[in-house]
Amino acid sequence: MYLHGTSKINAKGHLEIGGCDTVELKQQFGTPLYIVDEALVRQRCREYMDAFRASGLSFQVAYASKAFCVMAMCRLAEEEGLSLDVVSEGELYTALQAGFPAQRIHFHGNNKTLDELEMAMSAGIGCFVADNFTELHMLQALAAEKGIKVNVLLRVTPGVEAHTHEYISTGQTDSKFGFDIGNGSAFEAVELASRSLNLNLLGVHSHIGSQIFETEGFQLAVERVAAFAMQVKEKLNVVFKVVNLGGGFGIRYTEEDTPLKVADYVRAITDAVKQHFSSYPELPEIWVEPGRSIVGDAGTTLYTVGTSKDIPGVRKYVAVDGGMTDNPRPALYDSKYEAMLANRAYDENEETVSIAGKCCESGDMLIWDVELPKVNSGDLLAVACTGAYNYAMASNYNRIRRPAVVFVQDGHSDLVVKRESLQDLVACDVIPERISKQPSLK
């Protein structure tokens, strides 16, 4: 397993992250356990900020909280000078409860409810990223009712298909997101928003997909957005002050993945902006929204090995105490991961096994065919790069409790999310009186 950030093997042969022995973390917090390398998260935040500062452009780096949204992460992003992008009332509430400055929050989503818009307006968030005409009309009506003017970006689809999984590719014409540039709906949306008395149109937003390893898609998106901006300037005399180019920057999950350095992505984007907006009245402020690339490789999930099943000539299954409830990505996207025995890191690999989860689903497989030392019940398995979309997508399927989350740094481990209790599982359950009064069938 590739060791990211502060991860290393200590003198005991144990995996150590942020100066904390994972064997000791298991004893203190139990498993499954999400471990977040705080120093690596902060390093990634600073790489983005430093790269944009070097470009000379005005900018905002907004952490895409959908990747991993807990109060401690919102607070960390605020400390590092990032803005925040949210897509639901839950993410917005989490950010506000963490004390994140509302004016640096951007609200995304293709189906925001009236209650969500009301909540965000009342909080005084910095910007709404409008996704469709229905939302534009709702924003206008609600802002007029309140007697205020709200900042808006229009999400546009530039017709760029990123080289990524079809379920996480979003910039192409056939997408549930945004106003299409090609069919004229984006131009119509600019007309509508720019005439509105209660909407302050800042500019446009474009997001072409996720887990992208090249810069060509971003550069093409900049070119098409710039051409659209020129058209709007010429025909409507509307100038975009902000161009948001989204996120989607890839990370290394396995040796097959070849992400670029953060600075390389940023340089390609900012150079393209300078080139394609060179004749624009003024270079727009550039916003981006990294999520996975900030927290993804900083996360490790620790499991305890339980049972195994060896089918001679076919496969050996090794089961752990988690699975698709804490990491649904392999089932959803056929995502690949690397793993190691955290308590026996120096032992040589002896067998090829497949890591199974404990859910009652044949598809609950975390890793197919991974090389490990001879695996024993009670061993600790560490799966790398689980910082993004793992806790965020965790569920209670089979009434399995969601794991705890700890931040580790400089030998300190801090609990940032408690492990769910059995009481938590039934906290929202209600038994109707008519059911409880039914006579026993026994």
XYZ file of C-alpha atoms in Angstrom:
442
model
C 0.000 0.000 0.000
C 1.309 3.405 -0.941
C 1.896 5.546 2.150
C 0.392 9.019 1.838
C 1.171 12.132 3.840
C 2.532 11.445 7.325
C 1.864 7.692 7.136
C 4.830 5.460 7.934
C 5.721 2.111 9.451
C 7.045 2.463 13.000
C 9.597 0.367 14.900
C 6.851 -2.017 16.073
C 5.902 -2.817 12.499
C 2.632 -0.926 12.871
C 1.132 1.597 10.490
C 1.455 5.061 11.981
C -0.490 8.118 10.786
C 0.033 11.627 12.104
C 2.400 10.206 14.711
C -0.341 7.897 16.041
C 0.020 4.100 16.096
C -3.040 2.607 14.404
C -3.011 -0.363 16.787
C -3.388 2.069 19.668
C -6.075 3.985 17.776
C -8.025 0.746 17.449
C -7.724 0.125 21.190
C -8.908 3.645 21.976
C -11.652 4.190 19.394
C -12.557 0.738 18.053
C -13.154 -0.242 14.438
C -14.216 0.474 11.782
C -12.510 3.808 12.212
C -11.980 6.685 9.822
C -8.564 8.254 10.403
C -7.850 11.674 8.866
C -4.289 12.942 8.455
C -4.843 16.580 9.427
C -1.410 17.738 8.295
C -2.024 16.366 4.789
C -5.437 18.049 4.581
C -3.892 21.371 5.526
C -1.049 20.819 3.061
C -3.523 20.274 0.212
C -5.451 23.425 1.164
C -2.228 25.439 1.109
C -1.150 23.965 -2.235
C -4.312 25.373 -3.829
C -4.012 28.750 -2.131
C -0.310 29.093 -2.983
C -0.812 28.049 -6.614
C -3.555 30.622 -7.165
C -1.579 33.352 -5.432
C 1.276 32.626 -7.832
C -1.073 33.104 -10.805
C -1.732 36.738 -9.954
C -5.471 36.294 -10.566
C -8.201 37.127 -8.092
C -9.586 33.852 -6.780
C -11.544 31.855 -4.256
C -10.838 28.238 -3.371
C -14.043 26.731 -1.996
C -13.861 23.357 -0.299
C -16.540 21.069 -1.758
C -18.003 19.868 1.506
C -19.969 17.012 -0.082
C -16.684 15.066 -0.061
C -16.543 15.075 3.743
C -18.755 17.384 5.769
C -18.350 17.505 9.529
C -17.999 20.544 11.748
C -14.294 20.008 12.390
C -13.585 19.924 8.653
C -15.583 23.119 8.091
C -13.596 24.799 10.847
C -10.304 23.576 9.349
C -11.253 24.898 5.887
C -12.105 28.270 7.418
C -8.755 28.388 9.229
C -6.944 27.748 5.940
C -8.741 30.639 4.236
C -11.012 28.573 2.009
C -14.600 29.287 1.107
C -17.173 26.491 1.307
C -19.567 24.909 -1.142
C -22.693 23.179 0.192
C -25.495 21.317 -1.583
C -28.162 20.792 1.072
C -29.679 22.208 4.213
C -27.744 19.611 6.194
C -24.380 20.708 4.842
C -25.355 24.349 5.289
C -26.474 23.717 8.871
C -23.236 21.876 9.630
C -21.186 24.781 8.289
C -23.164 27.375 10.220
C -22.993 25.340 13.433
C -19.225 25.184 12.973
C -19.135 28.979 12.807
C -18.147 29.142 9.150
C -18.624 32.700 7.790
C -21.897 32.688 5.851
C -20.659 35.176 3.256
C -18.041 32.616 2.143
C -20.609 29.843 1.582
C -21.806 28.957 -1.934
C -25.013 26.926 -2.282
C -25.179 24.350 -5.102
C -27.726 21.724 -6.113
C -30.084 20.922 -8.974
C -33.237 20.774 -6.830
C -32.994 23.228 -3.956
C -36.242 23.441 -2.033
C -37.951 26.658 -1.036
C -37.122 25.885 2.601
C -33.442 25.487 1.721
C -33.383 28.768 -0.204
C -35.122 30.485 2.697
C -32.625 29.066 5.179
C -29.655 30.140 3.061
C -30.998 33.637 2.445
C -31.766 34.138 6.119
C -28.197 33.079 6.943
C -26.822 35.615 4.450
C -24.737 33.211 2.377
C -22.377 34.616 -0.232
C -23.727 33.089 -3.417
C -26.354 30.796 -4.925
C -25.301 28.648 -7.871
C -28.561 28.489 -9.835
C -29.082 25.284 -11.785
C -32.360 25.798 -13.673
C -35.128 28.270 -14.537
C -37.393 27.057 -11.740
C -34.736 27.965 -9.207
C -34.114 31.358 -10.787
C -37.788 32.241 -10.442
C -37.838 30.969 -6.838
C -34.757 33.017 -5.965
C -36.192 36.150 -7.533
C -39.540 35.775 -5.767
C -38.045 35.004 -2.365
C -35.470 37.797 -2.565
C -38.183 40.261 -3.644
C -40.341 39.179 -0.723
C -37.433 39.875 1.631
C -36.524 43.115 -0.112
C -32.944 42.036 -0.751
C -30.614 41.316 -3.659
C -28.721 38.010 -3.697
C -25.567 36.998 -5.551
C -26.033 34.339 -8.212
C -23.846 32.223 -10.467
C -25.455 30.284 -13.312
C -24.320 26.705 -13.666
C -23.666 26.025 -17.350
C -22.776 22.824 -19.176
C -20.024 23.572 -21.700
C -20.337 20.277 -23.583
C -17.067 18.854 -22.260
C -16.974 15.153 -21.425
C -14.238 14.501 -18.879
C -12.360 11.205 -18.971
C -13.982 9.724 -15.879
C -16.723 7.347 -14.745
C -20.033 8.063 -16.474
C -21.815 8.526 -13.139
C -19.478 11.339 -12.075
C -19.109 13.104 -15.431
C -21.201 16.283 -15.393
C -20.010 18.768 -18.018
C -21.488 17.100 -21.090
C -24.690 18.218 -22.790
C -26.702 15.221 -21.558
C -26.580 16.002 -17.838
C -29.108 16.690 -15.107
C -27.076 19.747 -14.129
C -27.109 23.284 -15.405
C -28.044 25.450 -18.368
C -26.697 24.185 -21.673
C -24.543 26.589 -23.657
C -25.068 24.721 -26.922
C -28.868 24.853 -27.057
C -29.205 28.469 -25.962
C -30.680 27.922 -22.502
C -27.586 29.380 -20.813
C -27.941 32.597 -22.842
C -31.629 32.783 -21.944
C -30.759 32.319 -18.261
C -28.263 35.192 -18.419
C -30.937 37.408 -19.957
C -33.406 36.516 -17.210
C -30.982 36.869 -14.295
C -29.405 40.098 -15.525
C -32.852 41.772 -15.811
C -33.940 40.677 -12.342
C -34.180 43.431 -9.753
C -33.309 41.054 -6.911
C -30.576 38.928 -8.455
C -26.991 40.100 -8.743
C -25.517 37.988 -11.539
C -21.835 37.472 -10.716
C -21.039 35.076 -13.534
C -21.125 31.396 -14.419
C -20.159 28.047 -12.970
C -18.865 25.015 -14.864
C -17.984 21.568 -13.513
C -16.933 18.854 -15.958
C -16.633 15.805 -13.704
C -14.598 14.110 -11.001
C -11.349 12.163 -10.606
C -9.773 13.812 -13.664
C -6.099 13.213 -14.422
C -5.477 15.595 -17.314
C -5.792 19.326 -17.934
C -7.232 19.295 -21.457
C -10.832 19.059 -20.246
C -10.412 22.061 -17.964
C -8.689 24.058 -20.698
C -11.450 23.279 -23.187
C -14.079 24.238 -20.601
C -12.332 27.603 -20.092
C -12.249 28.159 -23.857
C -15.969 27.465 -24.248
C -16.988 29.473 -21.206
C -14.870 32.374 -22.466
C -16.521 32.221 -25.895
C -19.900 32.252 -24.164
C -18.841 35.213 -22.031
C -17.805 37.114 -25.159
C -21.171 36.377 -26.771
C -23.028 37.602 -23.690
C -20.904 40.749 -23.508
C -21.515 41.549 -27.184
C -25.250 40.862 -27.277
C -26.397 41.722 -23.737
C -23.589 43.975 -22.488
C -23.305 41.715 -19.437
C -19.811 41.142 -18.053
C -19.024 38.185 -15.820
C -17.069 39.176 -12.728
C -16.672 35.546 -11.611
C -15.992 32.324 -13.486
C -16.233 29.216 -11.321
C -14.519 26.216 -12.920
C -15.623 23.649 -10.350
C -13.446 20.804 -9.150
C -12.840 17.211 -10.154
C -9.082 17.107 -9.641
C -7.968 13.474 -9.345
C -6.060 11.672 -6.608
C -4.068 8.450 -6.413
C -6.124 5.496 -5.175
C -3.964 2.785 -6.765
C -0.807 2.653 -8.842
C -2.950 2.847 -11.979
C -3.944 6.423 -11.097
C -1.730 9.233 -12.360
C -2.933 12.552 -10.939
C -1.064 15.775 -11.556
C 0.240 18.032 -8.830
C -2.212 20.649 -7.587
C 0.018 23.397 -9.002
C -0.116 21.792 -12.466
C -3.922 21.776 -12.533
C -4.080 25.363 -11.299
C -1.440 26.602 -13.724
C -3.230 25.024 -16.695
C -6.535 26.612 -15.663
C -5.172 30.072 -14.924
C -3.053 30.133 -18.090
C -6.143 29.205 -20.106
C -8.119 31.988 -18.413
C -5.416 34.538 -19.239
C -5.342 33.348 -22.838
C -9.049 33.065 -23.607
C -10.172 36.092 -21.603
C -7.339 38.321 -22.860
C -9.716 40.561 -24.825
C -12.362 40.639 -22.073
C -12.921 43.987 -20.297
C -11.261 42.561 -17.171
C -9.990 39.140 -16.202
C -12.702 37.516 -14.063
C -12.161 36.271 -10.544
C -11.613 32.524 -10.705
C -13.281 30.161 -8.271
C -12.618 26.436 -7.946
C -14.154 23.760 -5.725
C -11.740 20.956 -4.789
C -13.140 18.307 -2.470
C -11.700 14.850 -3.080
C -8.237 16.271 -3.816
C -8.162 17.963 -0.400
C -9.373 15.126 1.827
C -9.271 11.938 -0.270
C -5.735 10.668 0.251
C -5.686 12.035 3.804
C -8.211 9.423 4.928
C -7.589 5.824 5.983
C -10.209 3.353 7.199
C -9.138 0.841 9.829
C -10.970 -2.501 10.105
C -10.663 -5.618 12.238
C -10.491 -8.901 10.352
C -13.104 -11.473 11.313
C -13.919 -14.613 9.346
C -12.458 -16.029 6.154
C -13.592 -18.479 3.503
C -11.122 -20.290 1.255
C -12.522 -21.803 -1.944
C -9.635 -23.937 -3.326
C -8.700 -22.979 -6.846
C -11.153 -20.098 -6.856
C -10.721 -17.402 -4.193
C -10.116 -16.677 -0.533
C -12.543 -14.240 1.086
C -11.473 -12.292 4.170
C -14.274 -10.463 5.976
C -13.888 -7.260 7.986
C -16.167 -5.497 10.450
C -17.270 -2.843 7.954
C -18.033 -2.751 4.264
C -20.461 -0.989 1.972
C -22.029 0.821 4.916
C -18.846 2.820 5.468
C -17.553 2.663 1.873
C -20.200 2.205 -0.831
C -17.914 3.389 -3.635
C -16.744 -0.058 -4.823
C -20.382 -1.143 -5.165
C -21.402 2.121 -6.859
C -18.444 2.863 -9.111
C -16.316 -0.297 -9.051
C -13.741 1.854 -7.244
C -10.325 0.363 -6.521
C -8.366 0.628 -3.271
C -5.077 -0.470 -1.752
C -4.740 -2.066 1.688
C -2.251 -3.442 4.184
C -2.187 -5.204 7.541
C -1.693 -2.274 9.887
C -0.503 -4.427 12.805
C 1.982 -6.510 10.754
C 3.253 -4.048 8.189
C 6.716 -5.601 7.820
C 5.437 -9.121 7.162
C 5.916 -10.314 3.604
C 2.927 -10.918 1.364
C 1.972 -14.582 1.167
C -1.517 -14.779 -0.304
C -4.021 -13.144 -2.588
C -7.334 -12.479 -0.884
C -10.508 -10.519 -1.515
C -11.813 -8.243 1.218
C -15.503 -8.729 1.957
C -17.783 -6.541 4.005
C -20.229 -7.824 6.617
C -23.464 -6.724 4.937
C -25.939 -9.302 3.673
C -25.141 -8.509 0.039
C -22.982 -10.508 -2.368
C -21.865 -7.194 -3.810
C -20.472 -5.995 -0.492
C -16.834 -6.299 -1.537
C -14.246 -3.665 -0.646
C -11.262 -4.997 -2.603
C -10.882 -7.859 -5.063
C -7.552 -9.714 -5.162
C -5.158 -7.871 -2.885
C -1.735 -9.243 -1.895
C -1.318 -9.536 1.881
C 0.611 -11.517 4.494
C -1.167 -14.605 5.832
C -4.286 -12.994 7.290
C -5.527 -13.991 10.720
C -8.705 -13.188 12.582
C -8.086 -10.121 14.722
C -5.598 -8.520 12.329
C -6.067 -4.852 11.489
C -6.655 -3.970 7.869
C -5.973 -0.414 6.728
C -7.553 0.783 3.479
C -5.989 3.919 2.048
C -7.521 7.008 0.435
C -10.942 6.846 2.069
C -11.175 10.489 3.093
C -13.616 11.531 0.369
C -17.143 10.186 -0.174
C -16.781 7.424 2.411
C -18.051 8.946 5.645
C -20.153 11.268 3.476
C -21.977 8.333 1.830
C -22.058 6.001 4.835
C -25.365 4.367 5.721
C -27.056 2.273 8.384
C -27.884 -0.609 6.062
C -28.450 -3.772 8.104
C -28.691 -1.351 11.049
C -24.922 -1.188 11.196
C -23.637 1.780 13.178
C -21.608 4.397 11.341
C -17.955 4.603 12.439
C -16.178 7.234 14.460
C -13.850 9.756 12.823
C -10.566 10.926 14.312
C -8.163 13.651 13.226
C -4.512 12.811 13.880
C -1.541 15.166 13.939
C 1.798 15.338 15.736
C 0.999 12.313 17.879
C -2.403 13.631 18.966
C -5.698 11.959 18.080
C -8.915 13.922 18.390
C -12.388 12.483 18.037
C -14.362 14.645 15.587
C -17.341 12.321 15.068
C -18.497 9.874 17.740
C -19.301 6.306 16.787
C -23.043 5.860 16.556
C -24.622 4.034 19.462
C -27.378 1.458 19.323
C -29.614 4.072 20.887
C -28.799 6.414 17.972
C -30.113 3.802 15.553
C -33.608 3.908 17.037
C -33.632 7.547 18.137
C -35.955 8.596 15.318
C -38.110 5.468 15.313
C -41.732 5.807 16.379
C -44.169 2.956 17.073
C -47.744 4.108 16.363
C -50.153 3.617 19.225
C -52.449 1.428 17.111
C -49.589 -1.037 16.523
C -48.568 -1.214 20.162
C -52.167 -1.928 21.142
C -52.604 -4.884 18.811
C -53.264 -8.133 20.671
C -50.475 -10.674 20.670
C -50.763 -13.459 18.102
C -49.022 -15.896 20.381
